[in-house]
N, C-alpha and C. Protein backbone atom coordinates (compact mmCIF):
# COMPACT_ATOMS: atom_id res chain seq x y z
N MET A 1 15.00 25.60 -19.48
CA MET A 1 16.43 25.49 -19.62
C MET A 1 16.75 24.60 -20.80
N PRO A 2 17.70 25.01 -21.67
CA PRO A 2 17.99 24.20 -22.84
C PRO A 2 18.66 22.88 -22.45
N LYS A 3 18.44 21.89 -23.26
CA LYS A 3 19.03 20.58 -23.00
C LYS A 3 20.53 20.60 -23.23
N SER A 4 21.01 21.49 -24.05
CA SER A 4 22.43 21.66 -24.30
C SER A 4 22.67 23.09 -24.71
N PRO A 5 23.65 23.76 -24.14
CA PRO A 5 23.91 25.12 -24.53
C PRO A 5 24.37 25.19 -25.98
N SER A 6 24.08 26.31 -26.64
CA SER A 6 24.39 26.44 -28.05
C SER A 6 25.88 26.35 -28.33
N GLY A 7 26.73 26.67 -27.38
CA GLY A 7 28.16 26.57 -27.58
C GLY A 7 28.74 25.32 -26.98
N GLY A 8 27.89 24.46 -26.43
CA GLY A 8 28.37 23.27 -25.73
C GLY A 8 28.92 22.22 -26.66
N ILE A 9 29.70 21.33 -26.07
CA ILE A 9 30.29 20.25 -26.83
C ILE A 9 29.80 18.94 -26.22
N GLY A 10 29.43 18.01 -27.06
CA GLY A 10 29.00 16.72 -26.56
C GLY A 10 28.18 15.97 -27.59
N ASP A 11 27.84 14.74 -27.27
CA ASP A 11 27.08 13.89 -28.17
C ASP A 11 25.61 14.26 -28.09
N VAL A 12 25.21 15.24 -28.88
CA VAL A 12 23.86 15.78 -28.86
C VAL A 12 23.26 15.64 -30.26
N PRO A 13 22.08 15.05 -30.38
CA PRO A 13 21.47 14.96 -31.71
C PRO A 13 20.91 16.31 -32.15
N VAL A 14 21.25 16.69 -33.38
CA VAL A 14 20.79 17.97 -33.92
C VAL A 14 20.20 17.78 -35.30
N ALA A 15 19.41 18.75 -35.70
CA ALA A 15 18.86 18.82 -37.04
C ALA A 15 19.60 19.91 -37.80
N VAL A 16 19.88 19.65 -39.05
CA VAL A 16 20.46 20.66 -39.93
C VAL A 16 19.33 21.14 -40.83
N TYR A 17 19.12 22.46 -40.82
CA TYR A 17 18.04 23.03 -41.63
C TYR A 17 18.59 24.09 -42.56
N SER A 18 18.06 24.12 -43.78
CA SER A 18 18.42 25.17 -44.73
C SER A 18 17.21 25.50 -45.59
N CYS A 19 17.26 26.70 -46.14
CA CYS A 19 16.21 27.13 -47.06
C CYS A 19 16.84 28.04 -48.10
N ALA A 20 16.87 27.55 -49.34
CA ALA A 20 17.43 28.31 -50.44
C ALA A 20 16.79 27.83 -51.74
N ALA A 21 16.71 28.72 -52.70
CA ALA A 21 16.08 28.38 -53.97
C ALA A 21 16.99 27.51 -54.84
N GLU A 22 18.30 27.69 -54.75
CA GLU A 22 19.24 26.94 -55.59
C GLU A 22 19.76 25.72 -54.83
N SER A 23 19.86 24.60 -55.52
CA SER A 23 20.33 23.37 -54.88
C SER A 23 21.79 23.48 -54.45
N ASP A 24 22.61 24.23 -55.18
CA ASP A 24 24.00 24.42 -54.77
C ASP A 24 24.08 25.15 -53.44
N ALA A 25 23.22 26.13 -53.25
CA ALA A 25 23.19 26.88 -51.99
C ALA A 25 22.75 26.00 -50.84
N VAL A 26 21.81 25.10 -51.10
CA VAL A 26 21.35 24.16 -50.06
C VAL A 26 22.49 23.23 -49.68
N ARG A 27 23.20 22.70 -50.66
CA ARG A 27 24.33 21.79 -50.38
C ARG A 27 25.43 22.50 -49.59
N ASP A 28 25.74 23.74 -49.97
CA ASP A 28 26.76 24.50 -49.26
C ASP A 28 26.33 24.78 -47.83
N ALA A 29 25.07 25.15 -47.65
CA ALA A 29 24.55 25.42 -46.30
C ALA A 29 24.59 24.16 -45.44
N GLU A 30 24.22 23.04 -46.02
CA GLU A 30 24.26 21.78 -45.28
C GLU A 30 25.69 21.43 -44.88
N ARG A 31 26.62 21.62 -45.80
CA ARG A 31 28.03 21.32 -45.52
C ARG A 31 28.55 22.19 -44.38
N ARG A 32 28.24 23.48 -44.40
CA ARG A 32 28.70 24.38 -43.34
C ARG A 32 28.07 24.04 -42.00
N ALA A 33 26.79 23.72 -42.01
CA ALA A 33 26.10 23.37 -40.75
C ALA A 33 26.62 22.05 -40.20
N ARG A 34 26.87 21.08 -41.07
CA ARG A 34 27.44 19.80 -40.62
C ARG A 34 28.83 20.00 -40.04
N HIS A 35 29.61 20.86 -40.66
CA HIS A 35 30.96 21.14 -40.15
C HIS A 35 30.87 21.75 -38.75
N CYS A 36 29.94 22.65 -38.56
CA CYS A 36 29.72 23.26 -37.23
C CYS A 36 29.34 22.19 -36.21
N ALA A 37 28.43 21.30 -36.58
CA ALA A 37 27.99 20.24 -35.67
C ALA A 37 29.13 19.27 -35.37
N ASP A 38 29.88 18.90 -36.40
CA ASP A 38 31.00 17.98 -36.21
C ASP A 38 32.05 18.57 -35.27
N ALA A 39 32.31 19.87 -35.39
CA ALA A 39 33.30 20.52 -34.54
C ALA A 39 32.90 20.48 -33.07
N ARG A 40 31.62 20.38 -32.79
CA ARG A 40 31.13 20.32 -31.41
C ARG A 40 30.78 18.89 -30.99
N HIS A 41 31.07 17.94 -31.85
CA HIS A 41 30.78 16.52 -31.60
C HIS A 41 29.28 16.27 -31.44
N TRP A 42 28.49 17.04 -32.17
CA TRP A 42 27.05 16.82 -32.18
C TRP A 42 26.74 15.81 -33.28
N HIS A 43 25.77 14.96 -33.02
CA HIS A 43 25.33 13.96 -33.99
C HIS A 43 24.24 14.57 -34.86
N VAL A 44 24.44 14.59 -36.17
CA VAL A 44 23.42 15.11 -37.08
C VAL A 44 22.40 14.00 -37.30
N ALA A 45 21.24 14.17 -36.68
CA ALA A 45 20.18 13.16 -36.76
C ALA A 45 19.43 13.24 -38.08
N GLY A 46 19.49 14.38 -38.74
CA GLY A 46 18.80 14.52 -40.02
C GLY A 46 19.02 15.90 -40.60
N THR A 47 18.80 15.99 -41.91
CA THR A 47 18.88 17.28 -42.59
C THR A 47 17.56 17.53 -43.30
N TRP A 48 17.11 18.75 -43.21
CA TRP A 48 15.86 19.16 -43.83
C TRP A 48 16.11 20.45 -44.59
N SER A 49 15.43 20.60 -45.72
CA SER A 49 15.57 21.84 -46.47
C SER A 49 14.28 22.19 -47.18
N ASP A 50 14.05 23.47 -47.27
CA ASP A 50 12.94 24.01 -48.05
C ASP A 50 13.56 24.76 -49.22
N ASP A 51 12.79 24.89 -50.31
CA ASP A 51 13.35 25.51 -51.51
C ASP A 51 12.76 26.87 -51.86
N ASP A 52 11.96 27.43 -50.98
CA ASP A 52 11.39 28.75 -51.27
C ASP A 52 11.49 29.66 -50.05
N PRO A 53 12.53 30.50 -50.00
CA PRO A 53 12.71 31.40 -48.86
C PRO A 53 11.63 32.47 -48.74
N CYS A 54 10.82 32.65 -49.78
CA CYS A 54 9.75 33.65 -49.74
C CYS A 54 8.54 33.17 -48.93
N VAL A 55 8.44 31.86 -48.73
CA VAL A 55 7.34 31.30 -47.94
C VAL A 55 7.61 31.60 -46.47
N PRO A 56 6.59 32.06 -45.74
CA PRO A 56 6.80 32.31 -44.31
C PRO A 56 7.27 31.03 -43.59
N LEU A 57 8.07 31.21 -42.57
CA LEU A 57 8.68 30.10 -41.86
C LEU A 57 7.63 29.09 -41.38
N TYR A 58 6.52 29.58 -40.81
CA TYR A 58 5.51 28.67 -40.26
C TYR A 58 4.82 27.82 -41.34
N ALA A 59 4.95 28.20 -42.63
CA ALA A 59 4.29 27.46 -43.71
C ALA A 59 5.25 26.55 -44.48
N ARG A 60 6.51 26.47 -44.06
CA ARG A 60 7.48 25.63 -44.76
C ARG A 60 7.40 24.19 -44.25
N PRO A 61 7.22 23.23 -45.15
CA PRO A 61 7.06 21.83 -44.72
C PRO A 61 8.29 21.26 -44.00
N ALA A 62 9.49 21.54 -44.48
CA ALA A 62 10.68 21.00 -43.82
C ALA A 62 10.88 21.61 -42.43
N TRP A 63 10.55 22.90 -42.29
CA TRP A 63 10.67 23.52 -40.97
C TRP A 63 9.68 22.87 -40.00
N ALA A 64 8.48 22.55 -40.47
CA ALA A 64 7.50 21.86 -39.63
C ALA A 64 8.04 20.49 -39.20
N ALA A 65 8.74 19.80 -40.09
CA ALA A 65 9.33 18.51 -39.74
C ALA A 65 10.44 18.68 -38.70
N VAL A 66 11.22 19.74 -38.82
CA VAL A 66 12.29 20.00 -37.85
C VAL A 66 11.71 20.27 -36.47
N THR A 67 10.69 21.12 -36.41
CA THR A 67 10.09 21.42 -35.11
C THR A 67 9.39 20.20 -34.52
N SER A 68 8.86 19.35 -35.37
CA SER A 68 8.26 18.11 -34.90
C SER A 68 9.33 17.19 -34.31
N ALA A 69 10.47 17.10 -34.98
CA ALA A 69 11.58 16.29 -34.47
C ALA A 69 12.08 16.84 -33.14
N LEU A 70 12.08 18.16 -32.99
CA LEU A 70 12.49 18.79 -31.74
C LEU A 70 11.47 18.48 -30.63
N SER A 71 10.20 18.60 -30.95
CA SER A 71 9.14 18.34 -29.96
C SER A 71 9.13 16.88 -29.51
N SER A 72 9.42 15.97 -30.43
CA SER A 72 9.39 14.55 -30.08
C SER A 72 10.65 14.08 -29.37
N GLY A 73 11.68 14.91 -29.34
CA GLY A 73 12.93 14.54 -28.69
C GLY A 73 13.92 13.85 -29.61
N LEU A 74 13.57 13.72 -30.89
CA LEU A 74 14.49 13.12 -31.86
C LEU A 74 15.76 13.96 -31.97
N VAL A 75 15.62 15.28 -31.91
CA VAL A 75 16.76 16.19 -31.91
C VAL A 75 16.63 17.13 -30.71
N ARG A 76 17.77 17.66 -30.29
CA ARG A 76 17.76 18.60 -29.17
C ARG A 76 18.14 20.00 -29.59
N GLY A 77 18.60 20.13 -30.83
CA GLY A 77 18.99 21.44 -31.32
C GLY A 77 18.87 21.52 -32.82
N ILE A 78 18.98 22.76 -33.31
CA ILE A 78 18.86 23.03 -34.73
C ILE A 78 20.08 23.85 -35.15
N VAL A 79 20.74 23.42 -36.22
CA VAL A 79 21.90 24.13 -36.74
C VAL A 79 21.57 24.63 -38.13
N VAL A 80 21.80 25.90 -38.37
CA VAL A 80 21.62 26.49 -39.70
C VAL A 80 22.93 27.13 -40.12
N ALA A 81 23.15 27.23 -41.42
CA ALA A 81 24.39 27.82 -41.93
C ALA A 81 24.42 29.32 -41.70
N GLY A 82 23.27 29.96 -41.74
CA GLY A 82 23.20 31.40 -41.56
C GLY A 82 21.80 31.82 -41.18
N ILE A 83 21.69 33.01 -40.60
CA ILE A 83 20.38 33.46 -40.14
C ILE A 83 19.40 33.66 -41.28
N SER A 84 19.91 33.89 -42.49
CA SER A 84 19.02 34.13 -43.63
C SER A 84 18.17 32.91 -43.99
N HIS A 85 18.54 31.75 -43.50
CA HIS A 85 17.74 30.55 -43.77
C HIS A 85 16.46 30.53 -42.93
N LEU A 86 16.42 31.33 -41.87
CA LEU A 86 15.27 31.34 -40.97
C LEU A 86 14.63 32.70 -40.77
N ALA A 87 15.42 33.73 -40.82
CA ALA A 87 14.92 35.05 -40.44
C ALA A 87 15.45 36.13 -41.37
N GLU A 88 14.78 37.29 -41.29
CA GLU A 88 15.20 38.42 -42.12
C GLU A 88 16.34 39.20 -41.49
N ASP A 89 16.47 39.14 -40.17
CA ASP A 89 17.53 39.89 -39.50
C ASP A 89 17.92 39.18 -38.19
N ALA A 90 18.95 39.72 -37.55
CA ALA A 90 19.47 39.11 -36.33
C ALA A 90 18.45 39.14 -35.20
N GLY A 91 17.62 40.17 -35.15
CA GLY A 91 16.59 40.26 -34.11
C GLY A 91 15.58 39.14 -34.20
N GLN A 92 15.10 38.88 -35.40
CA GLN A 92 14.16 37.78 -35.59
C GLN A 92 14.80 36.43 -35.28
N PHE A 93 16.06 36.27 -35.66
CA PHE A 93 16.77 35.03 -35.39
C PHE A 93 16.91 34.82 -33.88
N ALA A 94 17.26 35.88 -33.16
CA ALA A 94 17.40 35.79 -31.71
C ALA A 94 16.06 35.45 -31.05
N ALA A 95 14.97 36.07 -31.53
CA ALA A 95 13.65 35.79 -30.97
C ALA A 95 13.25 34.34 -31.22
N LEU A 96 13.58 33.83 -32.39
CA LEU A 96 13.29 32.42 -32.69
C LEU A 96 14.12 31.51 -31.79
N GLY A 97 15.36 31.90 -31.54
CA GLY A 97 16.21 31.13 -30.64
C GLY A 97 15.65 31.07 -29.23
N VAL A 98 15.08 32.17 -28.76
CA VAL A 98 14.47 32.21 -27.43
C VAL A 98 13.25 31.29 -27.39
N LEU A 99 12.44 31.34 -28.43
CA LEU A 99 11.26 30.47 -28.50
C LEU A 99 11.67 28.99 -28.47
N ILE A 100 12.69 28.63 -29.22
CA ILE A 100 13.16 27.24 -29.24
C ILE A 100 13.75 26.86 -27.88
N ARG A 101 14.50 27.77 -27.27
CA ARG A 101 15.09 27.50 -25.95
C ARG A 101 14.00 27.31 -24.90
N ASP A 102 12.94 28.10 -24.98
CA ASP A 102 11.82 27.96 -24.04
C ASP A 102 11.14 26.60 -24.16
N ARG A 103 11.29 25.98 -25.32
CA ARG A 103 10.70 24.66 -25.53
C ARG A 103 11.71 23.53 -25.28
N GLY A 104 12.87 23.89 -24.72
CA GLY A 104 13.84 22.88 -24.33
C GLY A 104 14.93 22.57 -25.33
N GLY A 105 15.01 23.32 -26.41
CA GLY A 105 16.03 23.06 -27.42
C GLY A 105 16.98 24.22 -27.56
N PHE A 106 17.77 24.20 -28.62
CA PHE A 106 18.64 25.33 -28.91
C PHE A 106 18.77 25.50 -30.41
N LEU A 107 19.13 26.70 -30.80
CA LEU A 107 19.30 27.07 -32.19
C LEU A 107 20.68 27.71 -32.31
N THR A 108 21.44 27.28 -33.30
CA THR A 108 22.74 27.88 -33.49
C THR A 108 23.03 28.09 -34.97
N GLU A 109 23.82 29.11 -35.23
CA GLU A 109 24.23 29.44 -36.59
C GLU A 109 25.67 28.99 -36.78
N ALA A 110 25.95 28.33 -37.89
CA ALA A 110 27.32 27.95 -38.21
C ALA A 110 28.13 29.21 -38.48
N THR A 111 29.38 29.15 -38.15
CA THR A 111 30.24 30.30 -38.39
C THR A 111 30.48 30.46 -39.88
N SER A 112 30.97 31.62 -40.24
CA SER A 112 31.28 31.88 -41.64
C SER A 112 32.37 30.94 -42.12
N PRO A 113 32.37 30.65 -43.41
CA PRO A 113 33.41 29.76 -43.92
C PRO A 113 34.78 30.41 -43.75
N PRO A 114 35.82 29.59 -43.61
CA PRO A 114 37.15 30.15 -43.43
C PRO A 114 37.58 30.95 -44.66
N VAL A 115 38.34 31.98 -44.41
CA VAL A 115 38.86 32.80 -45.49
C VAL A 115 39.93 32.00 -46.22
N ARG A 116 39.93 32.09 -47.53
CA ARG A 116 40.94 31.37 -48.30
C ARG A 116 42.32 31.93 -48.00
N GLN A 117 43.28 31.04 -47.85
CA GLN A 117 44.64 31.47 -47.60
C GLN A 117 45.36 31.70 -48.91
N THR A 118 46.20 32.71 -48.93
CA THR A 118 46.99 33.02 -50.10
C THR A 118 48.40 32.49 -49.90
N PRO A 119 49.15 32.29 -50.98
CA PRO A 119 50.54 31.83 -50.83
C PRO A 119 51.34 32.82 -49.97
N GLY A 120 52.08 32.29 -49.02
CA GLY A 120 52.91 33.14 -48.17
C GLY A 120 52.17 33.77 -47.01
N GLN A 121 50.88 33.52 -46.88
CA GLN A 121 50.10 34.16 -45.82
C GLN A 121 50.59 33.73 -44.43
N HIS A 122 50.92 32.47 -44.27
CA HIS A 122 51.39 31.97 -42.98
C HIS A 122 52.68 32.69 -42.56
N GLU A 123 53.62 32.84 -43.50
CA GLU A 123 54.88 33.52 -43.20
C GLU A 123 54.65 34.98 -42.84
N ARG A 124 53.77 35.66 -43.58
CA ARG A 124 53.47 37.08 -43.28
C ARG A 124 52.85 37.23 -41.90
N ARG A 125 51.95 36.32 -41.54
CA ARG A 125 51.35 36.38 -40.20
C ARG A 125 52.40 36.14 -39.12
N HIS A 126 53.31 35.22 -39.38
CA HIS A 126 54.38 34.92 -38.43
C HIS A 126 55.24 36.17 -38.20
N ILE A 127 55.60 36.84 -39.28
CA ILE A 127 56.41 38.06 -39.17
C ILE A 127 55.65 39.14 -38.41
N LEU A 128 54.37 39.31 -38.70
CA LEU A 128 53.57 40.31 -38.00
C LEU A 128 53.46 40.01 -36.51
N LEU A 129 53.27 38.74 -36.16
CA LEU A 129 53.18 38.38 -34.76
C LEU A 129 54.50 38.63 -34.03
N GLU A 130 55.61 38.30 -34.68
CA GLU A 130 56.91 38.56 -34.08
C GLU A 130 57.14 40.05 -33.90
N ALA A 131 56.78 40.83 -34.91
CA ALA A 131 56.97 42.28 -34.83
C ALA A 131 56.11 42.87 -33.72
N SER A 132 54.89 42.37 -33.58
CA SER A 132 54.00 42.93 -32.56
C SER A 132 54.42 42.53 -31.15
N SER A 133 55.21 41.47 -31.04
CA SER A 133 55.66 41.05 -29.71
C SER A 133 56.96 41.74 -29.30
N GLY A 134 57.51 42.57 -30.17
CA GLY A 134 58.71 43.30 -29.84
C GLY A 134 59.98 42.67 -30.37
N TRP A 135 59.88 41.49 -30.90
CA TRP A 135 61.06 40.84 -31.48
C TRP A 135 60.96 40.99 -32.98
N TRP A 136 61.96 41.54 -33.61
CA TRP A 136 61.91 41.80 -35.04
C TRP A 136 62.92 40.94 -35.75
N LEU A 137 62.50 40.19 -36.72
CA LEU A 137 63.34 39.27 -37.46
C LEU A 137 64.50 39.97 -38.14
N TRP A 138 64.25 41.16 -38.66
CA TRP A 138 65.27 41.91 -39.38
C TRP A 138 65.70 43.11 -38.56
N GLY A 139 66.29 42.86 -37.39
CA GLY A 139 66.71 43.92 -36.47
C GLY A 139 67.68 44.89 -37.09
N ASP A 140 68.51 44.41 -38.02
CA ASP A 140 69.48 45.31 -38.63
C ASP A 140 68.85 46.28 -39.62
N LEU A 141 67.60 46.06 -39.99
CA LEU A 141 66.92 46.97 -40.92
C LEU A 141 66.13 48.05 -40.19
N VAL A 142 66.00 47.91 -38.89
CA VAL A 142 65.24 48.89 -38.11
C VAL A 142 66.18 50.02 -37.72
N PRO A 143 65.85 51.28 -38.08
CA PRO A 143 66.71 52.41 -37.71
C PRO A 143 66.88 52.50 -36.20
N GLY A 144 68.12 52.70 -35.77
CA GLY A 144 68.39 52.86 -34.35
C GLY A 144 68.53 51.56 -33.60
N ALA A 145 68.42 50.43 -34.30
CA ALA A 145 68.57 49.13 -33.62
C ALA A 145 70.04 48.89 -33.32
N ALA A 146 70.30 48.25 -32.22
CA ALA A 146 71.70 47.98 -31.81
C ALA A 146 72.33 47.03 -32.81
N SER A 147 73.61 47.31 -33.14
CA SER A 147 74.32 46.47 -34.11
C SER A 147 75.07 45.38 -33.42
């Protein structure tokens, strides 16, 4: 049984892991993973990164350090910005998550970054929500609406 569910909230120490060839990509991945951990009130006990995604996961030095921290109890979970930092597809990521859960930890992926808002987007969403609820801001423009 995992020490903390992957969607749980609480003061849980976690590791942030990333693997990318470019340092900008590593920084962005770390920022996204930290944001995910902060939103759940998880304590980031450390960040680890490897710089060669072509190296198999079991041969990456930073990944070995993360699993060591998990085994020693220093961290209880692992947060990554995206599955591509650990696996080639969602199936491999899920299998790795099961393996980590069987060892008492958890693995979670940070959500995608928020979509950039455009000017006026809030107002357009407000109008759409009102229209979908049956109340229309411009009732006099709707054909057949009572005057």
